[in-house]
Coordinates of C-alpha atoms in Angstrom, one line a residue:
Chain P
M1 CA 2.3 -100.1 46.9
H2 CA 4.9 -102.1 45.5
I3 CA 8.5 -101.5 46.9
I4 CA 10.0 -102.3 43.4
E5 CA 8.3 -102.4 39.8
L6 CA 10.1 -103.0 36.7
E7 CA 8.5 -101.9 33.7
K8 CA 9.4 -103.2 30.2
I9 CA 12.9 -103.3 31.2
H10 CA 15.5 -103.8 28.3
K11 CA 19.3 -104.0 28.9
N12 CA 21.9 -104.0 26.1
Y13 CA 25.8 -103.9 26.2
D14 CA 26.6 -103.1 22.7
D15 CA 24.8 -105.5 20.5
L16 CA 24.3 -108.0 23.3
Q17 CA 21.0 -108.0 24.6
V18 CA 21.2 -109.0 28.3
L19 CA 17.6 -108.4 29.4
K20 CA 14.4 -108.5 27.2
D21 CA 11.1 -107.1 28.2
V22 CA 11.4 -107.9 31.9
N23 CA 8.3 -106.8 34.0
M24 CA 8.4 -107.6 37.7
K25 CA 6.5 -106.3 40.7
I26 CA 8.0 -106.8 44.3
K27 CA 5.7 -106.6 47.3
K28 CA 6.9 -105.1 50.6
G29 CA 8.2 -107.7 53.3
T30 CA 8.5 -110.5 50.7
S31 CA 11.3 -112.6 49.9
T32 CA 12.1 -113.3 46.2
A33 CA 14.6 -115.1 44.4
L34 CA 16.1 -114.6 41.0
V35 CA 17.0 -117.9 39.5
G36 CA 18.6 -118.9 36.4
P37 CA 21.6 -120.3 35.0
T38 CA 25.1 -118.6 34.6
G39 CA 24.5 -115.8 31.9
S40 CA 20.4 -115.6 32.4
G41 CA 20.9 -111.9 33.3
K42 CA 19.9 -112.3 37.1
T43 CA 23.0 -110.0 38.4
V44 CA 22.4 -107.3 35.7
L45 CA 18.7 -107.5 36.8
L46 CA 19.9 -107.1 40.6
R47 CA 22.2 -104.1 39.4
L48 CA 19.4 -102.4 38.0
I49 CA 17.3 -102.5 40.9
N50 CA 20.3 -101.2 43.1
L51 CA 20.5 -98.2 40.5
L52 CA 24.4 -99.1 39.7
E53 CA 23.3 -99.5 36.3
K54 CA 20.5 -97.8 34.2
P55 CA 18.2 -99.8 31.9
S56 CA 18.7 -99.1 28.1
S57 CA 15.1 -98.7 28.2
G58 CA 12.1 -99.2 30.4
T59 CA 11.7 -97.8 34.2
V60 CA 12.4 -98.7 37.5
Y61 CA 9.9 -97.7 40.1
F62 CA 11.0 -97.6 43.9
E63 CA 7.8 -97.4 46.2
G64 CA 6.4 -95.7 42.9
I65 CA 8.8 -93.3 42.2
D66 CA 10.8 -93.4 38.9
A67 CA 14.3 -94.3 40.2
N68 CA 16.5 -92.9 37.4
T69 CA 15.7 -89.4 37.0
S70 CA 18.8 -87.7 38.6
S71 CA 21.6 -89.0 40.5
N72 CA 20.3 -87.5 43.5
V73 CA 17.2 -89.4 43.6
R74 CA 19.2 -92.4 42.7
L75 CA 21.4 -91.8 45.6
K76 CA 18.5 -91.0 47.9
I77 CA 16.7 -94.3 46.8
R78 CA 20.0 -96.4 47.2
R79 CA 20.8 -95.3 50.6
Q80 CA 17.2 -97.1 51.5
M81 CA 18.9 -100.5 50.0
G82 CA 21.5 -102.7 51.0
M83 CA 23.7 -104.8 48.7
V84 CA 25.8 -107.8 49.1
F85 CA 28.0 -108.8 46.2
Q86 CA 28.8 -112.2 45.0
K87 CA 32.6 -111.8 45.7
P88 CA 33.3 -111.5 49.6
L89 CA 34.8 -107.9 49.7
A90 CA 36.1 -105.7 52.5
F91 CA 37.5 -102.2 52.7
K92 CA 41.2 -102.0 53.6
S93 CA 40.5 -101.2 57.3
S94 CA 39.1 -103.0 60.6
V95 CA 36.0 -104.7 60.8
Y96 CA 34.5 -101.8 62.7
D97 CA 35.1 -99.3 60.3
N98 CA 33.8 -101.9 57.6
V99 CA 30.6 -102.4 59.1
A100 CA 30.3 -98.7 60.1
F101 CA 30.7 -97.5 56.7
G102 CA 27.1 -97.2 55.7
L103 CA 26.3 -95.5 58.9
K104 CA 28.9 -93.0 58.9
I105 CA 28.4 -91.7 54.9
R106 CA 24.7 -91.4 56.2
G107 CA 25.8 -89.2 58.7
D108 CA 24.0 -91.3 61.3
K109 CA 26.4 -91.8 64.3
R110 CA 23.9 -92.3 66.9
D111 CA 24.8 -95.1 69.2
I112 CA 27.2 -96.5 66.6
K113 CA 29.3 -98.6 68.8
N114 CA 26.6 -100.5 70.4
R115 CA 24.8 -100.9 67.0
I116 CA 27.7 -102.3 65.6
K117 CA 28.5 -104.8 68.2
E118 CA 25.2 -106.0 68.3
T119 CA 25.3 -106.5 64.3
L120 CA 28.4 -108.2 64.8
E121 CA 27.1 -110.7 67.5
T122 CA 23.9 -111.3 65.2
I123 CA 26.1 -112.7 62.5
G124 CA 28.6 -114.6 64.3
L125 CA 31.4 -112.1 64.5
K126 CA 31.5 -111.1 68.3
G127 CA 34.3 -109.4 69.2
Y128 CA 35.9 -108.8 65.8
E129 CA 35.9 -105.0 65.9
N130 CA 39.3 -104.4 65.7
R131 CA 40.5 -107.2 63.5
N132 CA 41.6 -106.3 60.0
A133 CA 38.8 -107.1 57.6
L134 CA 41.2 -108.2 54.9
K135 CA 42.3 -111.4 57.3
L136 CA 38.9 -112.6 57.6
S137 CA 38.0 -115.8 55.8
G138 CA 35.7 -115.8 52.6
G139 CA 32.6 -117.2 54.9
E140 CA 33.7 -114.2 57.4
T141 CA 34.0 -111.8 54.9
Q142 CA 30.7 -112.5 53.1
R143 CA 28.8 -112.2 56.8
L144 CA 30.5 -109.0 57.3
A145 CA 29.2 -108.0 53.9
L146 CA 25.6 -108.8 55.4
A147 CA 26.3 -106.7 58.3
R148 CA 27.7 -103.8 56.4
A149 CA 24.5 -103.8 54.6
M150 CA 22.2 -104.7 57.2
I151 CA 23.1 -102.2 59.8
T152 CA 21.5 -99.3 57.8
D153 CA 18.3 -101.2 58.5
P154 CA 17.4 -101.1 54.8
K155 CA 13.8 -101.4 53.2
L156 CA 15.5 -103.3 50.5
L157 CA 18.4 -106.0 50.7
L158 CA 19.8 -107.3 47.7
L159 CA 22.2 -110.4 47.7
D160 CA 23.8 -111.3 44.5
E161 CA 24.8 -114.9 44.6
P162 CA 25.7 -114.5 48.4
T163 CA 26.9 -118.2 49.1
A164 CA 28.4 -118.8 45.6
N165 CA 32.3 -118.2 46.6
L166 CA 31.6 -120.1 50.2
D167 CA 32.2 -123.5 51.3
P168 CA 29.2 -125.9 52.5
I169 CA 29.6 -124.7 56.2
S170 CA 29.8 -121.0 55.6
T171 CA 27.1 -121.6 53.0
K172 CA 24.8 -122.9 55.9
K173 CA 25.5 -120.2 58.2
M174 CA 25.0 -117.5 55.7
E175 CA 21.5 -119.2 54.5
E176 CA 20.7 -119.2 58.3
L177 CA 21.3 -115.3 58.6
I178 CA 19.3 -114.6 55.5
L179 CA 16.4 -116.6 56.9
K180 CA 16.6 -115.1 59.9
I181 CA 16.6 -111.7 58.3
N182 CA 13.5 -112.7 56.1
N183 CA 11.6 -113.7 59.4
E184 CA 12.4 -111.3 62.1
S185 CA 12.5 -108.0 60.0
E186 CA 10.6 -106.1 57.7
T187 CA 13.1 -105.8 55.2
T188 CA 12.0 -107.0 51.5
L189 CA 14.7 -109.4 50.1
I190 CA 15.9 -110.0 46.6
L191 CA 18.4 -112.5 45.9
T192 CA 20.0 -114.1 43.0
T193 CA 21.2 -117.9 42.9
H194 CA 21.7 -120.4 40.4
N195 CA 21.1 -122.8 43.0
L196 CA 17.5 -124.0 42.9
S197 CA 17.0 -125.7 46.0
Q198 CA 18.5 -122.3 47.7
G199 CA 16.0 -120.3 46.1
Q200 CA 13.3 -122.6 47.2
K201 CA 14.6 -122.5 50.9
L202 CA 15.2 -118.5 51.1
S203 CA 12.4 -117.1 49.2
D204 CA 8.5 -116.8 49.3
R205 CA 8.6 -116.2 45.2
M206 CA 10.6 -117.3 42.8
V207 CA 11.3 -115.8 39.2
I208 CA 13.0 -118.0 36.6
L209 CA 15.0 -116.1 34.2
N210 CA 16.9 -117.5 30.9
D211 CA 18.5 -115.5 28.2
G212 CA 17.2 -112.2 29.3
H213 CA 13.6 -113.4 30.0
I214 CA 11.6 -113.9 32.8
L215 CA 10.2 -117.5 31.9
Q216 CA 8.3 -117.9 35.3
S217 CA 7.4 -116.4 38.5
G218 CA 5.5 -117.6 41.1
T219 CA 5.8 -119.5 44.8
P220 CA 8.3 -122.4 44.9
D221 CA 5.4 -124.8 45.0
E222 CA 4.1 -123.3 41.7
I223 CA 7.2 -123.3 39.9
F224 CA 7.9 -126.8 41.0
R225 CA 4.5 -128.3 40.5
K226 CA 3.6 -126.4 37.5
P227 CA 6.4 -125.5 35.2
K228 CA 5.2 -123.1 32.1
N229 CA 7.5 -124.7 29.8
K230 CA 10.2 -127.1 28.8
F231 CA 13.0 -124.9 30.1
V232 CA 11.6 -124.5 33.6
A233 CA 10.5 -128.2 33.8
D234 CA 14.4 -129.1 32.9
F235 CA 16.0 -126.5 34.9
V236 CA 13.9 -127.5 38.0
G237 CA 14.6 -131.0 37.7
I238 CA 11.1 -132.1 37.0
E239 CA 11.0 -135.8 36.5
N240 CA 8.7 -137.3 33.9
V241 CA 8.5 -134.6 31.4
M242 CA 7.1 -135.7 28.1
N243 CA 5.6 -134.5 25.0
G244 CA 2.4 -135.8 23.0
D245 CA -0.8 -134.5 21.2
A246 CA -3.6 -133.6 23.6
V247 CA -7.2 -134.5 21.9
G248 CA -10.6 -134.0 23.7
E249 CA -14.1 -132.7 23.5
N250 CA -14.7 -131.6 27.2
D251 CA -12.0 -130.7 29.9
L252 CA -10.9 -134.2 30.2
V253 CA -8.4 -134.6 27.3
S254 CA -6.1 -137.7 26.9
I255 CA -2.4 -137.2 25.5
K256 CA -1.0 -139.3 23.4
T257 CA 2.8 -139.6 23.0
D258 CA 4.5 -142.3 20.5
S259 CA 3.9 -145.0 23.2
I260 CA 1.4 -144.1 25.8
Q261 CA -1.9 -142.5 26.5
V262 CA -2.3 -140.3 29.5
F263 CA -5.6 -138.9 30.9
T264 CA -5.7 -135.6 32.4
V265 CA -7.9 -131.9 32.7
T266 CA -6.6 -129.3 30.8
E267 CA -7.6 -126.5 28.4
K268 CA -4.7 -127.0 25.9
R269 CA -4.8 -128.9 22.9
G270 CA -2.4 -130.1 20.2
N271 CA 1.3 -130.6 20.6
V272 CA 1.8 -130.2 24.6
N273 CA 4.2 -130.9 27.1
F274 CA 3.5 -132.4 30.4
S275 CA 4.9 -133.8 33.5
I276 CA 3.8 -136.3 36.2
R277 CA 5.1 -136.0 39.7
P278 CA 7.0 -139.0 40.7
D279 CA 5.8 -138.7 44.3
E280 CA 1.8 -139.2 43.1
I281 CA 2.7 -142.3 41.0
T282 CA 2.0 -145.6 42.9
I283 CA 3.0 -149.1 41.7
S284 CA 1.8 -152.7 42.3
K285 CA 3.1 -155.7 40.9
L286 CA -0.6 -157.2 39.7
K287 CA -3.2 -154.9 38.5
I288 CA -5.4 -153.6 41.2
K289 CA -8.5 -151.7 40.9
T290 CA -7.9 -148.1 41.9
S291 CA -9.8 -144.7 41.6
A292 CA -6.7 -143.4 39.5
R293 CA -7.7 -142.6 35.8
N294 CA -4.0 -143.4 34.5
V295 CA -3.1 -146.9 34.5
I296 CA 0.1 -148.0 32.7
Q297 CA 2.4 -151.0 32.6
G298 CA 6.0 -150.9 32.1
K299 CA 9.2 -152.9 33.2
V300 CA 11.8 -151.8 35.9
Q301 CA 15.2 -150.7 34.0
E302 CA 17.1 -149.3 36.7
I303 CA 16.8 -149.5 40.4
I304 CA 18.8 -146.5 42.3
D305 CA 19.6 -146.0 45.8
T306 CA 19.2 -142.4 46.6
G307 CA 19.8 -142.8 50.2
S308 CA 16.4 -142.5 52.1
L309 CA 14.4 -143.6 49.0
I310 CA 14.6 -145.8 46.1
K311 CA 14.4 -144.6 42.7
L312 CA 12.9 -146.8 40.1
I313 CA 13.2 -146.1 36.3
I314 CA 10.3 -148.0 34.7
N315 CA 10.3 -148.4 31.0
A316 CA 6.9 -147.9 29.5
G317 CA 7.8 -146.9 26.2
E318 CA 8.2 -143.5 27.8
L319 CA 11.0 -143.8 30.7
F320 CA 9.0 -142.9 34.2
T321 CA 10.8 -142.0 37.4
V322 CA 9.2 -143.3 40.6
F323 CA 10.3 -143.2 44.0
I324 CA 9.3 -146.3 46.7
T325 CA 10.6 -146.8 50.3
R326 CA 13.2 -149.4 50.7
D327 CA 10.7 -151.6 52.5
S328 CA 8.1 -151.4 49.5
L329 CA 11.2 -152.4 47.1
I330 CA 11.4 -155.8 49.4
D331 CA 8.0 -156.2 49.8
L332 CA 7.1 -156.0 46.1
E333 CA 10.4 -158.3 45.2
I334 CA 11.2 -155.9 42.8
N335 CA 14.4 -156.7 40.4
I336 CA 15.3 -155.2 37.1
G337 CA 13.2 -156.4 34.6
T338 CA 10.0 -156.7 36.9
P339 CA 7.0 -155.6 35.0
V340 CA 4.7 -153.2 37.3
W341 CA 1.7 -151.4 37.0
M342 CA 1.8 -147.5 37.8
Y343 CA -1.3 -145.8 38.7
F344 CA -1.7 -141.8 38.9
K345 CA -4.6 -139.3 39.0
V346 CA -5.5 -136.9 36.2
S347 CA -4.5 -134.1 38.6
A348 CA -0.9 -135.7 38.8
V349 CA -0.5 -134.7 35.5
H350 CA 0.6 -131.1 34.4
V351 CA 0.3 -129.7 31.1
F352 CA 2.6 -126.9 30.0
Chain Y
M1 CA 94.5 -86.2 43.1
A2 CA 93.2 -89.3 44.9
N3 CA 94.7 -87.8 48.1
E4 CA 93.0 -84.8 47.6
I5 CA 89.6 -86.5 47.4
I6 CA 90.3 -88.5 50.3
G7 CA 91.5 -85.4 52.2
A8 CA 88.2 -83.4 51.0
I9 CA 86.0 -86.5 52.1
E10 CA 87.7 -86.5 55.9
Q11 CA 86.9 -82.7 55.7
A12 CA 83.3 -83.3 54.5
I13 CA 82.5 -85.6 57.1
Y14 CA 84.1 -83.2 59.8
L15 CA 81.9 -80.5 58.6
I16 CA 79.1 -83.0 59.2
V17 CA 79.9 -84.1 62.6
T18 CA 80.7 -80.5 63.9
F19 CA 77.4 -79.2 62.7
N20 CA 78.8 -76.9 60.7
P21 CA 76.3 -73.8 60.4
E22 CA 76.2 -73.0 56.7
L23 CA 75.8 -76.8 56.1
I24 CA 73.2 -77.0 58.4
E25 CA 71.2 -73.9 57.2
I26 CA 71.5 -75.1 53.6
T27 CA 70.1 -78.5 54.9
I28 CA 67.3 -76.9 56.5
R29 CA 66.4 -74.7 53.8
S30 CA 66.4 -77.2 51.4
L31 CA 64.3 -79.4 53.5
Y32 CA 61.9 -76.6 54.3
I33 CA 61.6 -75.6 50.4
S34 CA 61.2 -79.0 49.1
L35 CA 58.9 -80.3 52.0
S36 CA 56.4 -77.1 51.5
A37 CA 56.3 -77.7 47.6
T38 CA 55.5 -81.4 48.3
L39 CA 52.6 -80.8 50.7
I40 CA 51.4 -78.1 48.5
A41 CA 51.4 -80.1 45.5
S42 CA 49.9 -83.1 47.2
L43 CA 46.9 -81.1 48.7
I44 CA 46.4 -80.0 44.8
S45 CA 47.1 -83.2 43.1
I46 CA 45.4 -85.7 45.6
P47 CA 41.6 -84.0 45.0
V48 CA 42.7 -83.4 41.4
G49 CA 43.6 -86.7 40.8
G50 CA 40.9 -88.3 42.4
M51 CA 38.6 -86.4 40.1
I52 CA 39.9 -87.1 36.9
Y53 CA 39.7 -90.9 38.2
Y54 CA 36.1 -90.9 39.3
Y55 CA 34.7 -88.8 36.2
D56 CA 34.2 -89.9 32.9
F57 CA 34.6 -86.9 30.3
H58 CA 35.7 -86.1 26.8
G59 CA 39.4 -86.2 26.4
K60 CA 40.3 -88.0 29.7
R61 CA 42.5 -90.3 27.9
T62 CA 44.5 -87.5 26.2
L63 CA 44.7 -85.5 29.5
I64 CA 46.3 -88.5 31.4
N65 CA 48.6 -88.8 28.4
L66 CA 49.6 -85.3 28.7
I67 CA 50.2 -85.3 32.4
Q68 CA 52.6 -88.5 31.8
T69 CA 54.4 -86.7 29.5
L70 CA 55.2 -83.8 31.8
Y71 CA 56.7 -86.5 34.2
S72 CA 60.0 -86.0 32.6
V73 CA 60.0 -82.0 31.6
P74 CA 63.5 -80.6 32.1
T75 CA 63.5 -78.8 35.3
V76 CA 65.2 -75.9 33.7
I77 CA 62.2 -75.4 31.4
V78 CA 59.9 -75.2 34.2
G79 CA 62.2 -72.6 35.7
L80 CA 62.4 -70.6 32.8
F81 CA 58.6 -70.8 32.1
L82 CA 58.0 -69.5 35.8
F83 CA 61.1 -67.1 35.4
L84 CA 59.2 -65.5 32.3
L85 CA 56.0 -65.2 34.4
I86 CA 57.3 -63.7 37.8
S87 CA 59.9 -61.7 36.5
Q88 CA 59.8 -57.6 36.9
Q89 CA 58.3 -57.4 33.2
G90 CA 56.3 -60.6 33.4
P91 CA 52.6 -60.9 33.8
L92 CA 53.0 -62.3 37.4
G93 CA 55.9 -59.5 38.2
N94 CA 54.2 -57.6 41.0
L95 CA 54.2 -60.7 43.1
N96 CA 57.9 -60.3 43.9
L97 CA 58.4 -64.0 43.8
L98 CA 61.7 -64.3 41.8
F99 CA 64.8 -64.8 43.9
T100 CA 62.7 -66.0 47.0
P101 CA 62.3 -69.1 48.8
E102 CA 58.3 -68.8 48.1
G103 CA 59.5 -68.6 44.1
M104 CA 61.1 -71.6 44.4
I105 CA 58.4 -73.5 46.4
V106 CA 56.1 -72.4 43.5
G107 CA 58.5 -73.7 40.9
Q108 CA 58.7 -77.1 42.5
V109 CA 55.1 -77.5 42.9
L110 CA 54.9 -76.9 39.4
L111 CA 57.7 -79.4 38.6
I112 CA 56.3 -82.4 40.6
L113 CA 52.3 -81.9 40.3
P114 CA 52.2 -84.0 37.0
I115 CA 54.1 -86.9 38.9
L116 CA 51.9 -86.5 41.9
I117 CA 48.6 -86.2 39.9
G118 CA 49.7 -88.9 37.1
F119 CA 50.8 -91.4 40.1
T120 CA 47.6 -90.8 42.3
I121 CA 45.5 -91.6 39.3
T122 CA 47.6 -94.5 38.6
A123 CA 47.3 -95.7 42.4
L124 CA 43.4 -95.1 42.5
I125 CA 43.1 -96.9 39.2
G126 CA 44.7 -99.8 41.0
V127 CA 41.9 -100.1 43.5
S128 CA 39.8 -102.5 42.2
N129 CA 36.5 -101.6 40.6
Q130 CA 34.6 -103.7 43.0
I131 CA 35.7 -101.6 45.9
K132 CA 34.4 -98.6 43.9
E133 CA 31.1 -100.2 43.4
L134 CA 30.8 -101.5 46.9
A135 CA 31.1 -97.9 48.1
I136 CA 28.4 -96.7 46.0
A137 CA 26.0 -99.6 46.7
L138 CA 26.5 -98.8 50.2
G139 CA 25.2 -95.2 49.7
A140 CA 28.2 -93.2 49.2
N141 CA 27.9 -89.9 46.8
A142 CA 30.8 -89.3 44.5
Y143 CA 32.8 -87.1 47.2
Q144 CA 32.5 -89.9 49.6
T145 CA 33.4 -92.7 47.0
I146 CA 36.7 -90.9 45.9
I147 CA 37.7 -90.4 49.8
T148 CA 37.0 -94.1 50.1
I149 CA 39.2 -95.0 46.9
V150 CA 41.8 -92.6 48.2
K151 CA 42.0 -94.4 51.5
E152 CA 42.0 -97.8 49.8
A153 CA 45.1 -96.6 47.9
R154 CA 46.9 -94.8 50.7
Y155 CA 50.2 -96.5 50.3
A156 CA 50.3 -96.3 46.7
I157 CA 49.7 -92.6 47.2
M158 CA 52.2 -91.9 49.8
A159 CA 54.7 -93.4 47.6
A160 CA 53.8 -90.8 44.9
V161 CA 54.3 -88.2 47.2
I162 CA 57.7 -89.6 48.5
L163 CA 58.7 -89.8 45.0
G164 CA 57.5 -86.1 44.3
F165 CA 59.6 -85.0 47.0
G166 CA 62.6 -86.8 45.9
R167 CA 62.5 -85.2 42.5
A168 CA 61.9 -81.7 44.4
I169 CA 65.0 -81.7 46.4
S170 CA 67.3 -82.9 43.9
E171 CA 66.5 -80.7 41.4
V172 CA 68.5 -78.0 40.2
G173 CA 67.0 -76.1 37.2
V174 CA 64.2 -74.1 39.1
A175 CA 66.2 -73.6 42.3
I176 CA 68.9 -71.7 40.5
L177 CA 66.7 -70.0 37.9
I178 CA 64.2 -68.8 40.4
G179 CA 66.3 -69.1 43.7
G180 CA 69.3 -67.4 42.0
N181 CA 71.2 -69.1 44.7
I182 CA 71.6 -66.1 46.9
R183 CA 73.8 -67.0 50.1
G184 CA 71.6 -67.1 53.3
F185 CA 68.4 -66.9 51.4
T186 CA 67.9 -69.2 48.5
R187 CA 70.7 -71.3 48.4
V188 CA 70.1 -74.9 48.8
F189 CA 71.9 -78.1 48.5
T190 CA 72.1 -78.4 44.6
T191 CA 73.0 -75.0 43.9
T192 CA 75.5 -75.0 46.5
I193 CA 77.2 -77.9 45.1
S194 CA 77.2 -76.7 41.8
L195 CA 78.6 -73.4 42.8
E196 CA 81.3 -74.5 45.2
T197 CA 82.4 -77.3 43.0
S198 CA 83.1 -74.7 40.4
K199 CA 85.1 -72.5 42.7
G200 CA 87.1 -75.6 43.7
N201 CA 85.8 -75.7 47.1
I202 CA 84.7 -79.4 47.0
E203 CA 84.7 -80.2 50.7
L204 CA 81.1 -78.6 51.4
S205 CA 80.1 -80.0 48.0
I206 CA 80.8 -83.4 49.2
A207 CA 79.4 -83.1 52.5
L208 CA 76.4 -81.7 51.0
G209 CA 76.2 -84.4 48.5
I210 CA 76.5 -87.1 51.5
I211 CA 73.4 -85.7 53.1
L212 CA 71.6 -85.5 49.8
L213 CA 72.5 -89.2 49.3
A214 CA 71.1 -90.0 53.0
I215 CA 68.1 -88.4 52.2
A216 CA 67.8 -90.4 48.8
L217 CA 68.3 -93.7 51.1
I218 CA 65.7 -92.6 53.7
I219 CA 63.4 -92.0 50.9
N220 CA 64.0 -95.2 49.2
L221 CA 63.7 -97.0 52.3
I222 CA 60.3 -95.6 53.0
L223 CA 59.2 -96.5 49.7
N224 CA 60.3 -99.9 49.9
Y225 CA 58.4 -100.1 53.2
L226 CA 55.3 -98.6 51.8
Q227 CA 55.4 -100.9 48.4
G228 CA 55.4 -103.6 51.4
R229 CA 52.3 -102.6 52.8
E230 CA 50.6 -102.8 49.5

């Protein structure tokens, strides 16, 4: 059984459609990142899952139960969840009272002092019990928020842009804590982020949202290697995205752009988008024989030092991005304007 | 005339520093009545204000407007209204509240309820909606959410209570119409001042006035302190 299932969810605010036909299933114990630009609807989606808002139409199921049948059911289900909001928030009271909140309202007071002590230790606020929660820094407040949500041992932990308001060091601490929860507890995690690499780091499934639609969901690897459409490809920062006409009799097709021809294996025909992963392109100055099906010549247009690797922009009619090591750059004696050959296998081409 | 006033002030101070029995008695009675009224009104208005704040219902805006209008209802109107209710021929005549301290307490409760409810609502609205959602998201039910918000707004609500007390202790209309200014029984600051002044007995009036002013000053200090805490 899935812990959360969303069925044909629509959400409107007056005339504004924020979510359009969202369907989603979340497995127990997994970690899912809802990723999308600002205004894509990911926060609303999280609030619908937390039952803070009701969908305009469609159904939210929690462990197979329709969650919005009555306010009692909602409360019962919500008490099995934890939520951390984007803005670091604390009640006007001590750190202890803040962390105790969820336990007290559930009437769960057994061993409360020790549990709070342990939780504060876990999140790195050891001995903070009697401090005024309003005087904590943003990063500390956000970790307090995580402690407050975690201490009730929720089946589902929801994190809305948990690091959006934090500095880099606090962000790193927060991410480490989230990873720890993900690895060490049975809790199912759903978080929203506009930061792709954070989504990749903290989740085992990513859901890409834009304009109220789910564009794609899958493992980070699937999303990065096989984006389903141009938006996802652009959003995940995929290099070498091109457009052309696919023709072919069998599985092997040739895709012709205005200036080059690329071979790949796909069932798609007609006008398609495709991408070539930069790390699967090898280059040489003289043409060599390889098993790679695709061989394209171009001229180095730009050499960018990214730190560990050198990024080359190669003009072959289409612009290609290729990464090489600093040693190769020197060995191959590559300068701007140097003609080079690029080689890649049919499997390096992803059509969408 | 100026000499007379200075002489009266001297005598008033004399009455205060010598703990004049009548002065003490009136002070205690005034405080008892107005503090009781404030306590009762607070116990009613904080939950009522909390519910009006929390629940969305038809006519909520109108109700709040009505409450705010009643902030400045003349005290004699409240006195008259209650007088008609509890006089011998009135519908609540058999409660025998007329010309009793208890009747005055009821009158002052009615008088300050609108201020207390209204300012409670304002105080609760002043708490960020995010705190309300935080409480709900952490699993609070309606009652627990209201309690949480009231706690967040505690200083602003205390300020409302203090303001209510200020209005209760300084009003004359209810005290005179419902209390009747009976010596040793329902006589309070304001009614004594008005009676003794009209009799030309201004030392006692001034002495009571000084105490009333001192109370106002203390109230103001507490209010300032609470607003500083906000």
